[in-house]
PDB file of C-alpha atoms in Angstrom:
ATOM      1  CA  UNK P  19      -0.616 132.622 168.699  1.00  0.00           C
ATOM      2  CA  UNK P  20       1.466 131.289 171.711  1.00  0.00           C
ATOM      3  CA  UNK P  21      -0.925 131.729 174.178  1.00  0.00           C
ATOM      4  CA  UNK P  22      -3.202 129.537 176.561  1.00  0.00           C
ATOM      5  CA  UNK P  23      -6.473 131.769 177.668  1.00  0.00           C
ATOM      6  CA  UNK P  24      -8.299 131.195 180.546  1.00  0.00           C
ATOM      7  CA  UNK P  25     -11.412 132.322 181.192  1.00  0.00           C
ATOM      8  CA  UNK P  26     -12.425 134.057 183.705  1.00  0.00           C
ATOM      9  CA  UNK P  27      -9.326 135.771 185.525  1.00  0.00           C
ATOM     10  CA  UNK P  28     -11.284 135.847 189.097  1.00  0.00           C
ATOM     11  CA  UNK P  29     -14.568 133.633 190.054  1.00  0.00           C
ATOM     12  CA  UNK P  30     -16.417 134.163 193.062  1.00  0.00           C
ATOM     13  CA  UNK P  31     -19.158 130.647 193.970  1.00  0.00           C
ATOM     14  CA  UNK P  32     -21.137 130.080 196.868  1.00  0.00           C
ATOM     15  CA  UNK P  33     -21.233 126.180 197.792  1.00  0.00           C
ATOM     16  CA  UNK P  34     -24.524 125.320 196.008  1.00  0.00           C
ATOM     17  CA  UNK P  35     -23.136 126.995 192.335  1.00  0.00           C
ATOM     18  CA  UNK P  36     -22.374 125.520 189.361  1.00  0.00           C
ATOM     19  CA  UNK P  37     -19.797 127.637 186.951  1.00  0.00           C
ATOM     20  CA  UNK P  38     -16.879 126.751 184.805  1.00  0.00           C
ATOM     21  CA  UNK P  39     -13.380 127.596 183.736  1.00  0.00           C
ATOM     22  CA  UNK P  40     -12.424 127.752 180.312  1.00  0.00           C
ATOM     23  CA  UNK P  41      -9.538 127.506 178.718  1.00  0.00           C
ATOM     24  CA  UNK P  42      -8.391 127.757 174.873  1.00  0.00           C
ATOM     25  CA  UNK P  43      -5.025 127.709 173.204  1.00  0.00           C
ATOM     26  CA  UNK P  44      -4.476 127.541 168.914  1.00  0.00           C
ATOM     27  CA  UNK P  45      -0.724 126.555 168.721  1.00  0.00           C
ATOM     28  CA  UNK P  46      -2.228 123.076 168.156  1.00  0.00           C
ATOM     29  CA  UNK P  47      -0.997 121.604 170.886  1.00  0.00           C
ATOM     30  CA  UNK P  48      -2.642 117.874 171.640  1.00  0.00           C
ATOM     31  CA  UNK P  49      -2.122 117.866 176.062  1.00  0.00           C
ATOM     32  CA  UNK P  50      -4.117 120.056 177.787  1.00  0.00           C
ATOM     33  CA  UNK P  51      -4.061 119.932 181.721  1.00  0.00           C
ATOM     34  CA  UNK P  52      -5.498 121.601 184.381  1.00  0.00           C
ATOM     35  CA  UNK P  53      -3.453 122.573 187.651  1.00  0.00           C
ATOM     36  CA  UNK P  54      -4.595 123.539 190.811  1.00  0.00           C
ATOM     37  CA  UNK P  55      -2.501 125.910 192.984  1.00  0.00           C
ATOM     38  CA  UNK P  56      -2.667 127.170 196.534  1.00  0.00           C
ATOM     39  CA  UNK P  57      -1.313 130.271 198.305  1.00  0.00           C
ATOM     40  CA  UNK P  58       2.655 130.025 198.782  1.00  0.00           C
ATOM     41  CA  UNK P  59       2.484 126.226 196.956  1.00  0.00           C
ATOM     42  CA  UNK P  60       3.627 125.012 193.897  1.00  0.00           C
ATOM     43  CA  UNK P  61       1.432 123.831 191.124  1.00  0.00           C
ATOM     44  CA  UNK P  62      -0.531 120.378 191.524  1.00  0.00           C
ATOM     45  CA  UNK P  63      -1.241 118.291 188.219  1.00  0.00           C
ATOM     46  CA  UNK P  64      -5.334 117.687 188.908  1.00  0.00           C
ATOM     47  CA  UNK P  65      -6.180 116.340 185.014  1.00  0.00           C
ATOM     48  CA  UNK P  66      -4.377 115.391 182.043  1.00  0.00           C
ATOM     49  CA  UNK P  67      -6.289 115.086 178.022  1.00  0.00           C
ATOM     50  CA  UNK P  68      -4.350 113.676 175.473  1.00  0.00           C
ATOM     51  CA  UNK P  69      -6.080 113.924 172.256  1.00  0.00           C
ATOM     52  CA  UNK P  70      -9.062 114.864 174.021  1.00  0.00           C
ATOM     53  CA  UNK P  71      -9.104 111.834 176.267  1.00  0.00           C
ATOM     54  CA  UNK P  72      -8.923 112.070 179.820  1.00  0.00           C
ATOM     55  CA  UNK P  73      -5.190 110.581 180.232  1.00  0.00           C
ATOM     56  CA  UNK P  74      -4.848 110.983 183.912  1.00  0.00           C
ATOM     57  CA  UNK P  75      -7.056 111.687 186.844  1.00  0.00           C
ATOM     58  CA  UNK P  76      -4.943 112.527 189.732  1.00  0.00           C
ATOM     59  CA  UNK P  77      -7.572 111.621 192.206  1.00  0.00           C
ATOM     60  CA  UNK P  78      -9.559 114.387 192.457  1.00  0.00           C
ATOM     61  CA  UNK P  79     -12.936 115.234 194.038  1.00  0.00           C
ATOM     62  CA  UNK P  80     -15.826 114.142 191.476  1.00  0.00           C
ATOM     63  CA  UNK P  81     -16.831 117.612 192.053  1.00  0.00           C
ATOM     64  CA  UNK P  82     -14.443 119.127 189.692  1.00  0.00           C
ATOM     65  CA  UNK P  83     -15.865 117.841 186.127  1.00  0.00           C
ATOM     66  CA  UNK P  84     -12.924 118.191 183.129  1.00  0.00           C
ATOM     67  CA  UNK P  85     -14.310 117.965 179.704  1.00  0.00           C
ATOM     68  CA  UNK P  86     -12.317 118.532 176.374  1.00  0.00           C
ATOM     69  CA  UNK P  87     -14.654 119.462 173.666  1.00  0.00           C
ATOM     70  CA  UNK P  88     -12.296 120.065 171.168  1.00  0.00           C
ATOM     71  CA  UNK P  89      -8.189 120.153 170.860  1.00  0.00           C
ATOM     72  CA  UNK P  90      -8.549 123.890 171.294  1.00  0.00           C
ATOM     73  CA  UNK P  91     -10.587 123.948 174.354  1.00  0.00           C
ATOM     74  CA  UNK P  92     -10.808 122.452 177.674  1.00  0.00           C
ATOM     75  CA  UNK P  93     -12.900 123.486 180.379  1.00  0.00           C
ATOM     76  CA  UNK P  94     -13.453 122.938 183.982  1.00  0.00           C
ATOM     77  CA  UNK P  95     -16.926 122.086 185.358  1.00  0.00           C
ATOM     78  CA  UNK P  96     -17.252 123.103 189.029  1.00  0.00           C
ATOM     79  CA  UNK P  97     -20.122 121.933 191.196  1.00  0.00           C
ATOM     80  CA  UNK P  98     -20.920 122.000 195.488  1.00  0.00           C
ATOM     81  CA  UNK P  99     -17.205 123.184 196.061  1.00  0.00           C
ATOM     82  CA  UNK P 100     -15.669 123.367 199.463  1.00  0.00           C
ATOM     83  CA  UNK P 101     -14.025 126.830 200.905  1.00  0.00           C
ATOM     84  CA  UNK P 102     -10.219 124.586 200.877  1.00  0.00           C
ATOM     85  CA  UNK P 103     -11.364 124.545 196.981  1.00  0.00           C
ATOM     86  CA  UNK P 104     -10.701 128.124 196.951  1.00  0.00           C
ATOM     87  CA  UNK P 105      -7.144 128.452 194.475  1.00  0.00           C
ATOM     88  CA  UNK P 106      -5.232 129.542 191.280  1.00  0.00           C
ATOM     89  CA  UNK P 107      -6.514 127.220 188.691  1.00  0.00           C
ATOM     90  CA  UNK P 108      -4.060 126.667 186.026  1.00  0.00           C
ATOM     91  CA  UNK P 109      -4.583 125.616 182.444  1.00  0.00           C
ATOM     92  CA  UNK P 110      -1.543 124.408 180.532  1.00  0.00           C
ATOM     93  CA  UNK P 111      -1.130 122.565 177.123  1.00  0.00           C
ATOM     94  CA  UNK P 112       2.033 121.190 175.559  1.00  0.00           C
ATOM     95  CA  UNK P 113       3.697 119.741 172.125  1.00  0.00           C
ATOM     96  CA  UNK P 114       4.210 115.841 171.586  1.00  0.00           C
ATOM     97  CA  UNK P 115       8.088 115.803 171.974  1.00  0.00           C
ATOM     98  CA  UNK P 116       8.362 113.540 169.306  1.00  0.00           C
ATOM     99  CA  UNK P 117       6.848 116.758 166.903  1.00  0.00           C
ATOM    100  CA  UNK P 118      10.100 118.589 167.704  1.00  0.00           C
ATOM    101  CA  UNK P 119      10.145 121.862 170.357  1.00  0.00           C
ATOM    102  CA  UNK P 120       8.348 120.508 173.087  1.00  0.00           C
ATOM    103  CA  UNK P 121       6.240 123.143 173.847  1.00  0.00           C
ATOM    104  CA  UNK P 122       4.630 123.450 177.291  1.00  0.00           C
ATOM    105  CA  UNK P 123       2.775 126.700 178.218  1.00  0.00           C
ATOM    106  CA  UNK P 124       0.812 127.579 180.959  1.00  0.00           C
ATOM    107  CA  UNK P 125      -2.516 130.087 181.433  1.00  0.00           C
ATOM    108  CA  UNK P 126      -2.246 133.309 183.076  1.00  0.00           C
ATOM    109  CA  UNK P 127      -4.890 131.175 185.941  1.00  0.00           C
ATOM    110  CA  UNK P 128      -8.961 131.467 186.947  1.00  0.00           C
ATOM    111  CA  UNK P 129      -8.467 132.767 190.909  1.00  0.00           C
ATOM    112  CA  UNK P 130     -11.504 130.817 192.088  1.00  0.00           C
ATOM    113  CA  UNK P 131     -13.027 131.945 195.816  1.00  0.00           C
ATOM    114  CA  UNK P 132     -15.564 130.025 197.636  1.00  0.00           C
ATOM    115  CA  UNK P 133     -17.974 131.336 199.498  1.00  0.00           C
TER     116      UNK P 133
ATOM    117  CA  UNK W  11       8.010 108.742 190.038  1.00  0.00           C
ATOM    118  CA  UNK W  12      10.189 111.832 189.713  1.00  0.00           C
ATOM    119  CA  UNK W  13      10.422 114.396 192.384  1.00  0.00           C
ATOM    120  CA  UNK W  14      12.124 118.174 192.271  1.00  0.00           C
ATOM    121  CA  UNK W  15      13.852 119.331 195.197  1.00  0.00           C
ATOM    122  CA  UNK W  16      14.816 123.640 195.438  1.00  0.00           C
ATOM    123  CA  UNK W  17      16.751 123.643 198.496  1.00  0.00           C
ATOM    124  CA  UNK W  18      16.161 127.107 199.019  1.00  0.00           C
ATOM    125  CA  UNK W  19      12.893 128.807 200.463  1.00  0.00           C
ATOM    126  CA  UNK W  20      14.586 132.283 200.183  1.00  0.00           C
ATOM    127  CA  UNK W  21      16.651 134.021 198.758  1.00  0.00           C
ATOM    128  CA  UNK W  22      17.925 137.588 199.331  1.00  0.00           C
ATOM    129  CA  UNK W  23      20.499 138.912 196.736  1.00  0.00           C
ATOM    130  CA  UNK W  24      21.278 143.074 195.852  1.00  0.00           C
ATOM    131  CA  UNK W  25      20.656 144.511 192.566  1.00  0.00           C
ATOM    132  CA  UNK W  26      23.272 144.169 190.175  1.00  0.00           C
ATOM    133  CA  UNK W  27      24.768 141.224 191.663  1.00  0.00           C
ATOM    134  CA  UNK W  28      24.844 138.002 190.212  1.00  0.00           C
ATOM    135  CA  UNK W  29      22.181 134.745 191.280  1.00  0.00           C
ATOM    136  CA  UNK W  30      21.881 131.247 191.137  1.00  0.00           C
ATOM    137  CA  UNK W  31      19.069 129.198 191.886  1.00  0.00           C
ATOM    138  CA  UNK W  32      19.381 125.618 192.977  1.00  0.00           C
ATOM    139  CA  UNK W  33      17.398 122.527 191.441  1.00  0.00           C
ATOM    140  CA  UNK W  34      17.670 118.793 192.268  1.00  0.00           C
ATOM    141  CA  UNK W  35      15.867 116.043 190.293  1.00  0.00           C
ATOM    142  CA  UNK W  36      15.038 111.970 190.881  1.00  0.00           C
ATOM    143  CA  UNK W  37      14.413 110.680 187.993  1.00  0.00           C
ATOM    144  CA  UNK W  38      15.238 106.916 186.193  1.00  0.00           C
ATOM    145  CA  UNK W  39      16.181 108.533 182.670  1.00  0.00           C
ATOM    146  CA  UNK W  40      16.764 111.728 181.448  1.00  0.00           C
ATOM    147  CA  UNK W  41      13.753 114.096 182.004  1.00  0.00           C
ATOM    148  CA  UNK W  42      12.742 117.308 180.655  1.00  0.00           C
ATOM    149  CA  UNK W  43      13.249 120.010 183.089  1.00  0.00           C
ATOM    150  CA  UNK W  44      11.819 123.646 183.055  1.00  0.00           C
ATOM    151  CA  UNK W  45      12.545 126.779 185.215  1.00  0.00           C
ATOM    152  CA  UNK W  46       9.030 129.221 185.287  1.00  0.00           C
ATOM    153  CA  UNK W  47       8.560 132.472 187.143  1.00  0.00           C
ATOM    154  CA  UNK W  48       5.713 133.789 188.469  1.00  0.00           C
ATOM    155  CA  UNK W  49       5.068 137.479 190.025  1.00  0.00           C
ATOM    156  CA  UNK W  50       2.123 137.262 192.479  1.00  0.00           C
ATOM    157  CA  UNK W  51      -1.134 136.698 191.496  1.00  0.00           C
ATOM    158  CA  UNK W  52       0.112 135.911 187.899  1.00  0.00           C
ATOM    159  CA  UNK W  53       0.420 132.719 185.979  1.00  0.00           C
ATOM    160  CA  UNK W  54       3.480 130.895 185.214  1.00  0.00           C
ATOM    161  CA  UNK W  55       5.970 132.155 182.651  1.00  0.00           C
ATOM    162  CA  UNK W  56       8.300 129.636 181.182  1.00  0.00           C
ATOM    163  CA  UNK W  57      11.851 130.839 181.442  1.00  0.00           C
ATOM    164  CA  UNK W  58      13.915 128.218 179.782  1.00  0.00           C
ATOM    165  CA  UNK W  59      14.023 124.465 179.232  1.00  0.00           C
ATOM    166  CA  UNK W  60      16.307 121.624 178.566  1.00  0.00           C
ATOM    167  CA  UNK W  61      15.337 117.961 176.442  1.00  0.00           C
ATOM    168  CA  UNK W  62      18.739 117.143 175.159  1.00  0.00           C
ATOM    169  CA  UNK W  63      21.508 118.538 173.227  1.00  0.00           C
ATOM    170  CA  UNK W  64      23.464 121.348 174.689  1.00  0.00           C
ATOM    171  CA  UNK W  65      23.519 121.123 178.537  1.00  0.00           C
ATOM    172  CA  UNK W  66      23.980 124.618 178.708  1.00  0.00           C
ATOM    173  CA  UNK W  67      20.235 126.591 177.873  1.00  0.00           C
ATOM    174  CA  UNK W  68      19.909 129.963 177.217  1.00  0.00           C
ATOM    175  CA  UNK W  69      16.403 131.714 178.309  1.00  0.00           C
ATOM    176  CA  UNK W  70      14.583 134.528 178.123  1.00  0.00           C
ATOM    177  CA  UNK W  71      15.713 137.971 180.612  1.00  0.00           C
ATOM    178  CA  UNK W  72      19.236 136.660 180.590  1.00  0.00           C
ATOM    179  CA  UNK W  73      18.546 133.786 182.771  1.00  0.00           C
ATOM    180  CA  UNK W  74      20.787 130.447 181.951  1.00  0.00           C
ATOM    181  CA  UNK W  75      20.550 127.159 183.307  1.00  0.00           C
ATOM    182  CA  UNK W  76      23.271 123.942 183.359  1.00  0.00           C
ATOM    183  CA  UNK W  77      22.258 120.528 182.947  1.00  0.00           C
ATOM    184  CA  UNK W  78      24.579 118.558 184.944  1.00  0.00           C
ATOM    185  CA  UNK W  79      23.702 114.890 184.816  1.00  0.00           C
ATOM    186  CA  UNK W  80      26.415 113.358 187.313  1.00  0.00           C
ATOM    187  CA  UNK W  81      24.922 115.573 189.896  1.00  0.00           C
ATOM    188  CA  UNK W  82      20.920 115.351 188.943  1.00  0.00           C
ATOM    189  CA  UNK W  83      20.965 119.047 189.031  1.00  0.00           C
ATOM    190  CA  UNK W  84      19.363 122.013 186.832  1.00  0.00           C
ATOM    191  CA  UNK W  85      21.138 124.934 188.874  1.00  0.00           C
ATOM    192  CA  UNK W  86      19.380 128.507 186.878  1.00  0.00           C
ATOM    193  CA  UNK W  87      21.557 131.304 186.856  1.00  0.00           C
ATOM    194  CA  UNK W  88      21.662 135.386 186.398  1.00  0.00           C
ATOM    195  CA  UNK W  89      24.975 137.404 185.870  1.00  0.00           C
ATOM    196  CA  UNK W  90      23.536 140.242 187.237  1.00  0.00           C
ATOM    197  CA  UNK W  91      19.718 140.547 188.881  1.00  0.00           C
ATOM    198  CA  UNK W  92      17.462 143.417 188.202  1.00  0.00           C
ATOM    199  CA  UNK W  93      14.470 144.944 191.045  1.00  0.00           C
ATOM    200  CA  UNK W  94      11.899 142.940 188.565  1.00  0.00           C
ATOM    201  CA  UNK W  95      13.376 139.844 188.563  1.00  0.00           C
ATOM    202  CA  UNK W  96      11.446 139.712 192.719  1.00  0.00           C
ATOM    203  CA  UNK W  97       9.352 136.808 192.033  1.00  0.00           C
ATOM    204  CA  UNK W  98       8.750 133.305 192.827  1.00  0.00           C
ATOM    205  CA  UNK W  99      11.128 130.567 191.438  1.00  0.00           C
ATOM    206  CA  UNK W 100       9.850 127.101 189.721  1.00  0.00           C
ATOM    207  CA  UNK W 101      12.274 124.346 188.793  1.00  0.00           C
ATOM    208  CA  UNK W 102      10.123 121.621 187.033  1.00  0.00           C
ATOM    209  CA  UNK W 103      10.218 118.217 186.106  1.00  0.00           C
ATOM    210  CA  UNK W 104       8.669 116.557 183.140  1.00  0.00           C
ATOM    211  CA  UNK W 105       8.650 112.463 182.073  1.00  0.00           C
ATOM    212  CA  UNK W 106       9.868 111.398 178.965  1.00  0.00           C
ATOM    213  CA  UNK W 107       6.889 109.477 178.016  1.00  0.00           C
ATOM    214  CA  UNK W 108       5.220 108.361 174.139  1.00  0.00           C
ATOM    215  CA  UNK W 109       2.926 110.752 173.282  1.00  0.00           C
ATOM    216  CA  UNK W 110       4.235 113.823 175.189  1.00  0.00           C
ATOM    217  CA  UNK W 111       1.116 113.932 177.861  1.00  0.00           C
ATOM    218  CA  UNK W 112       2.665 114.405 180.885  1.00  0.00           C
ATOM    219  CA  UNK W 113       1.872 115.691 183.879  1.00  0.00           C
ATOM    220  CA  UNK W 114       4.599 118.011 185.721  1.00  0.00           C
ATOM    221  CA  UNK W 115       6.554 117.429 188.912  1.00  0.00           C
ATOM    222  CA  UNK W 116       7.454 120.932 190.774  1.00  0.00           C
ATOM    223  CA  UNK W 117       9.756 121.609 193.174  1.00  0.00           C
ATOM    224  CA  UNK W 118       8.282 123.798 195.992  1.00  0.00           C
ATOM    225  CA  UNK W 119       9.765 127.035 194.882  1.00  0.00           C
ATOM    226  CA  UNK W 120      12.266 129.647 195.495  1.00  0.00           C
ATOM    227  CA  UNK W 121      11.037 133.314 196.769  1.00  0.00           C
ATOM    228  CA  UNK W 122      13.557 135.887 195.068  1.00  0.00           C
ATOM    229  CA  UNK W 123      14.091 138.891 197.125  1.00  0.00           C
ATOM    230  CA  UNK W 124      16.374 141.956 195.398  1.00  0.00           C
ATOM    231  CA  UNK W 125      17.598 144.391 197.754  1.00  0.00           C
ATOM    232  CA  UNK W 126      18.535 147.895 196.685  1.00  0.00           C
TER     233      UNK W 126
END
């Protein structure tokens, strides 16, 4: 399996709902990070897990909630988001370099819409 | 920090002919870098990548890519472009940090546009 999942493909939220993204990859990769991606932009690193610890926080709003559960999984926890939140949402995971191939494969992306 | 410049917003080239992409890095060592694609509405695809060794890299679709050092570049390259090959370019830079966790740098993209 060389795939990261994400779950689910397109989310539609009013302002006041809580949902989540998931996303799940078995090529026992040890970084997982989520990525948040506007129309016509390039990718933005939002969160970083390294051995399920939160590594890196790039500043974002405390109402996007990352948990790792497991080395498999990571999800996305979204709560009172803003219409601007409105994006691709990318899930990636990668390979310690020091393991050998260095590995670094991205989701296929949760479209998220607020309403 | 690093940074990834793709001096090109656009780029128009005919079917059959051949392509190069452009790709500037800033970075203090040598960094992992990484050309993706992505077709609207889709994810990223990884197309090749470079760590060390051979400068030249070979990908996937008959994409290639140079590592020149001297002139921070990561220039991606097709002999000869197909109608799917339309997408949106990604050069990518990655730090070559203990324990592998790191988050990546992208330049702002290239839009691919194949003519008949």
């Amino acid at each position: 399996d060389t795939e990261v999942t994400q779950t689910p493909k397109h989310l539609v939220m009013g302002m006041t709902n809580k949902k989540s993204l998931k996303c799940e990859q078995h090529m026992g990769h040890r970084a997982m990070y989520w990525y948040k991606q506007k129309a016509k932009k390039p990718p933005e690193l939002m969160f970083v897990y390294s051995y399920e610890k939160l590594s890196i926080n790039e500043s974002v709003p405390s109402r996007f909630s990352p948990e790792c559960p497991n080395s498999s999984l990571l999800n996305l926890h979204l709560h009172a988001l803003q219409p601007e939140d409105s994006a691709l949402y990318l899930c990636a995971s990668s390979q310690d370099p020091g393991l050998g191939n260095y590995g670094y494969t991205f989701g296929s992306g949760t479209r998220l819409t607020v309403v | 920090a690093q940074s990834v410049t793709q001096p090109d917003i656009h780029i128009t080239v005919s079917e059959g002919a051949s392509l190069e992409l452009r790709c500037n890095y800033s970075y203090g060592a040598t960094p992992y870098l990484f050309w993706y694609v992505q077709s609207p509405g889709q994810g990223l695809q990884l197309l090749l990548k470079y760590f060390s060794g051979d400068t030249l890299v070979q990908g996937i679709k008959g994409f290639e890519a140079e590592f020149k050092r001297s002139q921070s570049s990561f220039n991606l390259r097709k002999p000869s472009v197909h109608w799917s090959d339309a997408a949106e370019y990604f050069c990518a830079v990655g730090a070559k940090s203990g324990g592998g966790a790191d988050g990546l740098t992208f330049g702002k993209g290239t839009h691919l546009i194949i003519q008949p």
